[in-house]
Coordinates of C-alpha atoms in Angstrom, one line a residue:
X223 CA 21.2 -15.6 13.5
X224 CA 18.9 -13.6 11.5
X225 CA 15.3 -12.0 12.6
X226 CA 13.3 -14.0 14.4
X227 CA 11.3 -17.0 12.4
X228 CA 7.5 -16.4 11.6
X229 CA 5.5 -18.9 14.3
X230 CA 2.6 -19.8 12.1
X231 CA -0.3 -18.1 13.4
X232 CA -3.9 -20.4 13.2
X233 CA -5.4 -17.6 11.4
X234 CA -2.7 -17.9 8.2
X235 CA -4.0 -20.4 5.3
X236 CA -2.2 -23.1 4.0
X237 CA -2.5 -20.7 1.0
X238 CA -1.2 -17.7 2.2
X239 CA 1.7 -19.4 3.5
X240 CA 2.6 -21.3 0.1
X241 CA 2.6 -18.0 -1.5
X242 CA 4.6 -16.2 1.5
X243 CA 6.9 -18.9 0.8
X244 CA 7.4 -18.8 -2.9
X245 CA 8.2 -15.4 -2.8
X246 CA 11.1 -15.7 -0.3
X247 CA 12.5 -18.3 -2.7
X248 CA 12.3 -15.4 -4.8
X249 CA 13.8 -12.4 -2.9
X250 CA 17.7 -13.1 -4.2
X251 CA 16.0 -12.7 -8.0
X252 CA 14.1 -10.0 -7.0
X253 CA 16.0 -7.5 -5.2
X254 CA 18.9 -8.3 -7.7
X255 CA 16.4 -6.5 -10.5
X256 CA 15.3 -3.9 -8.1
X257 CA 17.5 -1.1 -9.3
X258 CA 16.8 -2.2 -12.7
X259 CA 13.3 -1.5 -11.5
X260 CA 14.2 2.2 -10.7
X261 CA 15.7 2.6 -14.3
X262 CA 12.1 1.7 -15.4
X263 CA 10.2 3.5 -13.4
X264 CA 7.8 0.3 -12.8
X265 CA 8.8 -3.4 -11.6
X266 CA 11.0 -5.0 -14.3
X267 CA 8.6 -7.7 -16.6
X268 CA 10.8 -10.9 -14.5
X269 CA 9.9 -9.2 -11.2
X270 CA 5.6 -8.8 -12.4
X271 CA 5.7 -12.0 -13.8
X272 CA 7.3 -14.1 -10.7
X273 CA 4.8 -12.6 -8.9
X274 CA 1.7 -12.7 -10.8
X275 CA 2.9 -16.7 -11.2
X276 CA 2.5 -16.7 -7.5
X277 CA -1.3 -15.2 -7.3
X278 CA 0.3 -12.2 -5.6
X279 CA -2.2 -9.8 -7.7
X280 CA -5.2 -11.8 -6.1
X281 CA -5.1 -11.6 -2.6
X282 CA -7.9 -10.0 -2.2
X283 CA -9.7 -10.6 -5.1
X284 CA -13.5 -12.4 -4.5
X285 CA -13.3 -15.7 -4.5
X286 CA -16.1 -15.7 -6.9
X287 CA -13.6 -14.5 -9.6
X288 CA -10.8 -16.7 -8.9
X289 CA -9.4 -14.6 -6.6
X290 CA -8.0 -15.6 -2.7
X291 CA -9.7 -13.1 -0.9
X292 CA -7.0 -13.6 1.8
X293 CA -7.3 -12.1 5.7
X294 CA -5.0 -9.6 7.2
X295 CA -2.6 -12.0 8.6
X296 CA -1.9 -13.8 5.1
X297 CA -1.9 -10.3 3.5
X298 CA 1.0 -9.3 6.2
X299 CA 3.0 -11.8 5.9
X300 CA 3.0 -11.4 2.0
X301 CA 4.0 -8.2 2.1
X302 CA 6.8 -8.3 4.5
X303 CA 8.4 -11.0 2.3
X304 CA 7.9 -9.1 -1.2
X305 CA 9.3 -5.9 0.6
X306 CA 11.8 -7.7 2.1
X307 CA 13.0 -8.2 -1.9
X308 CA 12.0 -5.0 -3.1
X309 CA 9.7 -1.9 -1.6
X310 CA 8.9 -0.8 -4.8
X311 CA 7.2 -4.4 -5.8
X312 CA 5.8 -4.5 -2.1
X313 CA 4.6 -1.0 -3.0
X314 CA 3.1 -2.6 -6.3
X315 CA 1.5 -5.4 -4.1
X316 CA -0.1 -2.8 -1.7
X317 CA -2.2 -1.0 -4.2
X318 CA -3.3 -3.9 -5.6
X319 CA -5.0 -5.6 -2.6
X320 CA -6.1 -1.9 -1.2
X321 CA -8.2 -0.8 -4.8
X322 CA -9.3 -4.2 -5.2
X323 CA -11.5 -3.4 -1.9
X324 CA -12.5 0.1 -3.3
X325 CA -13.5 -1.8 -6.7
X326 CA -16.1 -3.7 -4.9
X327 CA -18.3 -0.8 -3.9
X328 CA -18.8 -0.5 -7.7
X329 CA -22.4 -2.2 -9.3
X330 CA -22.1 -5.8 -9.2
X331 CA -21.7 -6.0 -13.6
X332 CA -18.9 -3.3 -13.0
X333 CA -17.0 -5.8 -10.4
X334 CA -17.7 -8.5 -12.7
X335 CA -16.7 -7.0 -15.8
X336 CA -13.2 -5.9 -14.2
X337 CA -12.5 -9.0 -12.3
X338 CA -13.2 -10.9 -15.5
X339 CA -9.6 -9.6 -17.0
X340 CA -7.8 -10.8 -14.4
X341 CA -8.1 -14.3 -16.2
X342 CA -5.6 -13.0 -19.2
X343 CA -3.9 -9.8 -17.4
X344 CA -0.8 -10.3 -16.0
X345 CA -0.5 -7.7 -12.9
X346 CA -2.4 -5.8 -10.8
X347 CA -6.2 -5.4 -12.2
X348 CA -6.4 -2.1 -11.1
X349 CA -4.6 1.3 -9.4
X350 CA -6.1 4.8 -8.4
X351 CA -4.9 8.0 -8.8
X352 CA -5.6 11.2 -6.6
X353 CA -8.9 9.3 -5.6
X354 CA -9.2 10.3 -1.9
X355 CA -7.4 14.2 -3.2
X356 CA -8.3 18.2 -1.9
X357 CA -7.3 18.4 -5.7
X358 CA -9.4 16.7 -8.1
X359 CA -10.9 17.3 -11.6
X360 CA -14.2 18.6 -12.6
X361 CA -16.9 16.3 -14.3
X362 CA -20.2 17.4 -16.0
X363 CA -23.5 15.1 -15.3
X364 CA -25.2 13.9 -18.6
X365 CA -27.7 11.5 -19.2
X366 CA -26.5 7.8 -18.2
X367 CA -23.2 9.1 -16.7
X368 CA -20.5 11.5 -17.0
X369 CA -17.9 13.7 -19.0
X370 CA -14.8 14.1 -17.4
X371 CA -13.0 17.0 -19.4
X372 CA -10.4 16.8 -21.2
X373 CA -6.7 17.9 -19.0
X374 CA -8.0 16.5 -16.5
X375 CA -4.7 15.1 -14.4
X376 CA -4.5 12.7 -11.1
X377 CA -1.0 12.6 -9.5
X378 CA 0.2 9.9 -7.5
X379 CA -1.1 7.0 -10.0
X380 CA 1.0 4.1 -8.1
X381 CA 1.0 0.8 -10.3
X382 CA -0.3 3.1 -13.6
X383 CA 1.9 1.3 -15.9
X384 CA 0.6 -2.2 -15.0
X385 CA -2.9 -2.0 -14.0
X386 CA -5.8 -2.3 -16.7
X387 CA -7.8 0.4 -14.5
X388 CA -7.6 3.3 -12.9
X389 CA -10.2 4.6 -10.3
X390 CA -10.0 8.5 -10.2
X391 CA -11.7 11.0 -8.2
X392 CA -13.9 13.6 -9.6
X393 CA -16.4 16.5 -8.7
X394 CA -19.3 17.9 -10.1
X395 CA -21.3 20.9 -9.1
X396 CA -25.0 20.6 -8.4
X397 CA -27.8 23.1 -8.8
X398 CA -27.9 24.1 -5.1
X399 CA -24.1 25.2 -5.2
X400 CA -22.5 22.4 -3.8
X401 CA -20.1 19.5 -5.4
X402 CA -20.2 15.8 -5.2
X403 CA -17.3 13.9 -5.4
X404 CA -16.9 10.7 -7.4
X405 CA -15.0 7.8 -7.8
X406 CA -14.8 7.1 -11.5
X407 CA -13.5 4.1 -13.3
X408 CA -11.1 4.1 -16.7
X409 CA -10.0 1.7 -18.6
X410 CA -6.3 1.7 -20.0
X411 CA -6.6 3.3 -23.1
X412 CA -9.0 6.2 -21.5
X413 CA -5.7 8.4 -20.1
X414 CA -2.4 8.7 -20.8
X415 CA 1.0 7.9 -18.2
X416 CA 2.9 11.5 -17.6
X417 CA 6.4 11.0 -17.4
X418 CA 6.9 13.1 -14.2
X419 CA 7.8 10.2 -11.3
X420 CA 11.5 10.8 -10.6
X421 CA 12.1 10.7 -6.9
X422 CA 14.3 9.9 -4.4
X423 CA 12.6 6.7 -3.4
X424 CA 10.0 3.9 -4.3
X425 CA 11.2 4.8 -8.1
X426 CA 9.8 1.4 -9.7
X427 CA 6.2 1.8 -8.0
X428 CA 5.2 3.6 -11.0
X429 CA 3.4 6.6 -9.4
X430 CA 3.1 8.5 -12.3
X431 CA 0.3 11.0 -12.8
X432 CA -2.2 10.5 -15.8
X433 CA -4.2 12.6 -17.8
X434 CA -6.9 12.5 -19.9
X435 CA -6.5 14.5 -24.0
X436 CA -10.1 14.2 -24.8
X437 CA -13.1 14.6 -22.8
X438 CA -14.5 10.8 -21.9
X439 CA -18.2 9.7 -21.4
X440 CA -18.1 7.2 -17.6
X441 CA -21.7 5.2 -17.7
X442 CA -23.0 5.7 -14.4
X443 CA -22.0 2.1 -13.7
X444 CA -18.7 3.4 -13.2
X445 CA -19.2 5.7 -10.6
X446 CA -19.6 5.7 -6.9
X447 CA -20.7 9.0 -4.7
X448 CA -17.2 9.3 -2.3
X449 CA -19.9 10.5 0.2
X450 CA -21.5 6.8 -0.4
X451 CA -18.1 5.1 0.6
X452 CA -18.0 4.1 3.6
X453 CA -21.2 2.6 3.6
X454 CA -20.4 0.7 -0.1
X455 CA -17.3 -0.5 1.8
X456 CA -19.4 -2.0 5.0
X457 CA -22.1 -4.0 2.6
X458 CA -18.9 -5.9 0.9
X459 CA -18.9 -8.9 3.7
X460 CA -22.7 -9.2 2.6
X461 CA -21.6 -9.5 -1.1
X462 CA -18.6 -11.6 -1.3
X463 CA -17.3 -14.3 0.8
X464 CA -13.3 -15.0 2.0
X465 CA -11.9 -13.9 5.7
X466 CA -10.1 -10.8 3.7
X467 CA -13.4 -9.3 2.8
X468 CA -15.4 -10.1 6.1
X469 CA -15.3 -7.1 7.8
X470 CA -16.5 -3.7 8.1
X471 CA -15.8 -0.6 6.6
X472 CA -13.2 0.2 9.2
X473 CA -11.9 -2.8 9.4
X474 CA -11.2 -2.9 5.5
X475 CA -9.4 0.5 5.4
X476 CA -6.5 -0.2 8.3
X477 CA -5.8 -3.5 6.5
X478 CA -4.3 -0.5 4.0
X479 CA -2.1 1.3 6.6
X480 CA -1.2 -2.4 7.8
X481 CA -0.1 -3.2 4.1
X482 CA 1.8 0.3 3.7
X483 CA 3.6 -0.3 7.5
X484 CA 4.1 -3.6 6.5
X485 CA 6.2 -2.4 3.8
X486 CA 8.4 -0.4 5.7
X487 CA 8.8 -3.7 8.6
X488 CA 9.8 -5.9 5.2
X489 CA 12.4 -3.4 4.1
X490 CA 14.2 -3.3 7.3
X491 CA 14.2 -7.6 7.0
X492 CA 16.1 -7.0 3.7
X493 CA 18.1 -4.3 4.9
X494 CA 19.3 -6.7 8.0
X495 CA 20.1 -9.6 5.3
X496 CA 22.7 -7.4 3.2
X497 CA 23.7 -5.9 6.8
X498 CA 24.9 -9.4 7.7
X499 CA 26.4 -10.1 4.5
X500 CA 28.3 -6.9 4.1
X501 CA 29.9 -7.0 7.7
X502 CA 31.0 -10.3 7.2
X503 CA 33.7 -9.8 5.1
X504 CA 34.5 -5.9 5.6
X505 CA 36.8 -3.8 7.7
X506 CA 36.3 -1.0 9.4
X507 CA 38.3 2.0 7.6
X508 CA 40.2 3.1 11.2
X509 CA 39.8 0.3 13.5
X510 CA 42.3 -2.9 13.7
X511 CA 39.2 -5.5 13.5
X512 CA 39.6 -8.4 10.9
X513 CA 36.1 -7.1 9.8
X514 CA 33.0 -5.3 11.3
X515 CA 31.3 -8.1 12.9
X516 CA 34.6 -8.3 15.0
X517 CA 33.9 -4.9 16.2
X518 CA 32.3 -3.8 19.3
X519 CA 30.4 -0.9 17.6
X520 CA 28.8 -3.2 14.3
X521 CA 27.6 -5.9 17.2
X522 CA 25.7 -2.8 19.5
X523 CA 24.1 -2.1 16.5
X524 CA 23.0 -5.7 14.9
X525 CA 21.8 -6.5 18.8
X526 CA 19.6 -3.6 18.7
X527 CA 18.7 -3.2 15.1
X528 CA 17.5 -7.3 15.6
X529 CA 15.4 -6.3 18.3
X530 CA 13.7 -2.9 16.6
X531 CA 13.0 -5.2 13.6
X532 CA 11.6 -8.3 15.7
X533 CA 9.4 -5.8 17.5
X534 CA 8.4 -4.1 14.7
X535 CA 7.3 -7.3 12.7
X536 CA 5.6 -8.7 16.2
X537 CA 3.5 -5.7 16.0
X538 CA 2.3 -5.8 12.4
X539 CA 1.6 -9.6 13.2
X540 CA 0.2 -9.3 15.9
X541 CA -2.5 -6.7 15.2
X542 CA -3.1 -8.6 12.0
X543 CA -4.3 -11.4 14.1
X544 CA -6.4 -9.0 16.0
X545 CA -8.1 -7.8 12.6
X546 CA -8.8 -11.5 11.8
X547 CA -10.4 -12.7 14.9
X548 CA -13.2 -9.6 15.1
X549 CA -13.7 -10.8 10.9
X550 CA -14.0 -14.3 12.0
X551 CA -16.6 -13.1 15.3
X552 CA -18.4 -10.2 13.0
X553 CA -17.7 -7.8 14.9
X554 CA -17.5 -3.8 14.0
X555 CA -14.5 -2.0 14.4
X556 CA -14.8 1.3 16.9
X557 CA -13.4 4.5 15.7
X558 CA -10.9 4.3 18.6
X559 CA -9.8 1.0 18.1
X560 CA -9.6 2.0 14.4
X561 CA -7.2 4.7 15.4
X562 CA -5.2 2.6 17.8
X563 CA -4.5 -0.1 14.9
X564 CA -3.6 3.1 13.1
X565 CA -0.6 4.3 15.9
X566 CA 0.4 0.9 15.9
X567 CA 1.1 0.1 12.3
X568 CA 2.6 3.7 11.8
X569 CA 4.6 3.2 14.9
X570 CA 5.8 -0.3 13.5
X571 CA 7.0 1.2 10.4
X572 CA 8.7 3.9 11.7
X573 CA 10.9 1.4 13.5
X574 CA 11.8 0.0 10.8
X575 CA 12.9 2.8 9.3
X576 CA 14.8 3.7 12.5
X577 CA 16.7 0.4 12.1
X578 CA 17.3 0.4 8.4
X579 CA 19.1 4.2 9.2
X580 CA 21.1 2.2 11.7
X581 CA 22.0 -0.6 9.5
X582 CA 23.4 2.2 6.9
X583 CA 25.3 4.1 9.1
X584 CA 26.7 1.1 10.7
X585 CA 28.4 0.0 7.4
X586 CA 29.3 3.5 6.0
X587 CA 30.1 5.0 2.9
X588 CA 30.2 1.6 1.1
X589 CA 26.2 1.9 1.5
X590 CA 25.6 5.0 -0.9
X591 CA 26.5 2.9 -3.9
X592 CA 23.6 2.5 -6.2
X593 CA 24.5 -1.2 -6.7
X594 CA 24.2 -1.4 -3.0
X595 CA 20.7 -2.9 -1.7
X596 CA 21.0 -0.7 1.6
X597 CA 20.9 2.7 0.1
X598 CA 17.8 1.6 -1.7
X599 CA 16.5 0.1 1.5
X600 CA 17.1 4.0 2.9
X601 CA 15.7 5.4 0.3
X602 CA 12.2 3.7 0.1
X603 CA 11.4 3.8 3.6
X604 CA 11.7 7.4 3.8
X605 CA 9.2 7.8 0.9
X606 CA 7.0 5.4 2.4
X607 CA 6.7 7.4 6.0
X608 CA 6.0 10.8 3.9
X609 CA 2.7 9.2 2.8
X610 CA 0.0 11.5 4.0
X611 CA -1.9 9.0 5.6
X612 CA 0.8 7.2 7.7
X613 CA 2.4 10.3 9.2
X614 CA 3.6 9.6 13.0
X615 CA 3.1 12.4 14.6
X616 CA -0.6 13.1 12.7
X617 CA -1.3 9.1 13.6
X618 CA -0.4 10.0 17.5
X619 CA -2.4 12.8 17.8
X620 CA -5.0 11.1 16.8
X621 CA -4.5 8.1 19.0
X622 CA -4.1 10.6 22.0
X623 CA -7.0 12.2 21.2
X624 CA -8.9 8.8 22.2
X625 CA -6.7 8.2 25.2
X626 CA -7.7 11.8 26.6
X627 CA -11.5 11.1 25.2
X628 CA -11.4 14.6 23.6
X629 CA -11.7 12.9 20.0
X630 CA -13.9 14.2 17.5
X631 CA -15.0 11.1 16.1
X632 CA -14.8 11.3 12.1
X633 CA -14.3 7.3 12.2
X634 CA -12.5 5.2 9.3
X635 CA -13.0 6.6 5.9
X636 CA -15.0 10.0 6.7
X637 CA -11.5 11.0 8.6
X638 CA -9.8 11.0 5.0
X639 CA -9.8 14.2 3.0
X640 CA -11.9 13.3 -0.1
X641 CA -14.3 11.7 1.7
X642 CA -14.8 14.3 4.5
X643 CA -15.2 16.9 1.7
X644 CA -17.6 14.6 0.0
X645 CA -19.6 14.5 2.9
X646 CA -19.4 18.0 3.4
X647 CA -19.9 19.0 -0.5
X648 CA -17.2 21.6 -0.4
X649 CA -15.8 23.2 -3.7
X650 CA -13.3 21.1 -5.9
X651 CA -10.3 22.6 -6.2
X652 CA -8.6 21.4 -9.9
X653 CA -5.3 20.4 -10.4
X654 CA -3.4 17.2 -10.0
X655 CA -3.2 16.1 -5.8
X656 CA -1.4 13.8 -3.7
X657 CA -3.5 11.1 -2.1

């Protein structure tokens, strides 16, 4: 027996759930091209194109522009069965529903003018790059917009070689001394992909940095105030309609960290499918066992690997449900229920990761091939729990901050470090950053 089977939850769509299901028909195809996806450094074209066939690039897209705008329990159920296939295109998935959100605090003809190319562009519509960065680059304020200069370089650009957009953060210094940051909007064609993202894990998410060779003119339509943010982000469920995009601020933001953990929970499903496979047919290198499912050790570990996993994905699920029913009632997220959601995701993921460790050293050496799913598996979950914003033990502290009520509120986005910095109109500091 496998994980546990997803019990349809009353908040899923019949939509959601057609899509879900398409792409598990998929994972075989998909995680077969993974590694060729690494070679790339970006999903291969079979992998974008399966899943732009399935709408996967839409979820939360306004319905308005023929997009799904789907809730948190479709999105998480999505996601655990493209990462299941492949982190990298699960990666790809993430970034496309998250900036799709941040795209709607743009002016209405900006949203419309983007969301308008989704009807010929085949992938994600748009991907940021060092948006929410300590390190950004330095803009200059002229009449009816801005010139970002020349060398100007945003690390961290995951899905830069498919989206038609990027959304980049910028600062500019005022009169009075003090810098406001800004989300800016280019179009493909406006910066160039650097060839710099070789690393150990999440190779075909494409997070490559990208530059800009000549100085280029944004029109203030193309720019949002970071300090203006959160408040942009809380007047989207009076804008557009669709479960996915009828909440607030907060609520909009932890749908992200449930999409990264989800991720990680999807991994450890495909890791546990080529941990049955593999174990079925091979023996253990000292031990007289016809083959490692015979032995005592391999069935410990696929007990409590099943288990970590099941838990893992309850979790996710679970909490996805929770973020549904408060959009369905209109109700605002607190800051510490915000940072609760926050634990729990984190934790979720790093249980996966726990078991997808487990799963490798239970099968040995054999798992360090690079034809091997598993080491891939390893690999990308690891790189997907170093993200800055889904830390553990940063993500408990915060969470027992609220539990001991000695918290200092900074709630939802003004707790990230570009916003914070917008609010407090600190110095930029130039140079490529990580998000």
């Amino acid at each position: 027996m496998t994980t546990s089977t997803i019990h349809e939850s009353p908040l899923s769509t019949e939509t959601g759930r057609q899509i879900r299901d398409g792409v598990l028909a998929l994972v075989p195809q998909i995680r077969a091209a993974a590694r060729e996806g690494e070679k790339l450094g970006c999903l291969p074209p079979a992998t974008l194109n399966a899943l732009a066939e399935l709408d996967v690039f839409r979820l939360s897209i306004p319905e308005k522009f023929g997009g799904l705008a789907l809730g948190a329990r479709d999105l998480a159920e999505i996601i655990l069965a493209v990462a299941r296939a492949d982190g990298s295109a699960g990666w790809q998935t993430m970034i496309s529903s998250g900036f799709t959100r941040v795209v709607l605090t743009f002016p209405e003809e900006t949203v419309a003018e983007v969301f308008e190319k989704t009807k010929t562009w085949e992938g994600p519509i748009v991907a940021s790059a060092s948006l929410f960065s300590d390190r950004i680059q330095r803009a200059t304020k002229v009449p009816g917009g801005h010139v970002v200069a020349a060398g100007g370089k945003w690390g961290f650009g995951s899905g830069s070689k498919h989206a038609a957009h990027m959304v980049v953060g910028v600062g500019v210094e005022q009169p009075d001394g003090g810098f406001d940051r800004l989300a800016v909007l280019l179009d493909k064609g406006q910066y160039e992909i650097v060839d710099d993202w070789h690393v150990m894990g999440l190779s075909g998410s494409s997070s490559n940095s990208v530059t800009i060779t000549e100085d280029v003119f944004v029109p203030d339509s193309r720019v949002v105030p970071l300090a203006e943010l959160t408040d942009r982000l809380d007047a989207v469920r009076t804008k557009y309609e669709g479960l996915g995009l009828s909440m607030d601020a907060r609520g909009l933001m932890i749908i992200v960290t449930l999409e990264t953990m989800g991720i990680a929970v999807g991994m450890a499903e495909g890791a546990f499918d080529c941990f049955l496979e593999q174990t079925r047919n091979k023996k253990p290198f000292t031990l007289d066992y016809p083959s490692l499912q015979e032995t005592p050790g391999t069935q410990i570990v696929a007990g409590k690997v099943r288990s970590m996993i099941n838990a893992a994905r309850e979790l996710v699920l679970a909490k996805a449900d929770v973020i549904d029913r408060k959009a369905q009632a209109g109700e605002p997220f607190t800051a510490a229920e915000e940072t609760a959601l926050q634990m729990d995701f984190v934790y979720a993921g790093n249980l996966a990761g726990q078991a997808i460790e487990q799963i490798q050293f239970a099968i040995g050496s054999a798992t360090v091939a690079l034809s091997n799913p598993i080491q891939r598996y390893a690999r990308d979950v690891r790189v997907a729990l170093t993200h800055g914003s889904n830390r553990l033990d940063p993500s408990a502290e915060l969470a027992g901050r609220d539990i001991f009520g000695v918290s200092k509120a900074t709630g939802g986005m003004a707790g990230t470090p570009g916003v914070q910095k917008a609010n407090e109109r600190t110095p930029v500091l130039a140079g490529a950053g990580k998000d």
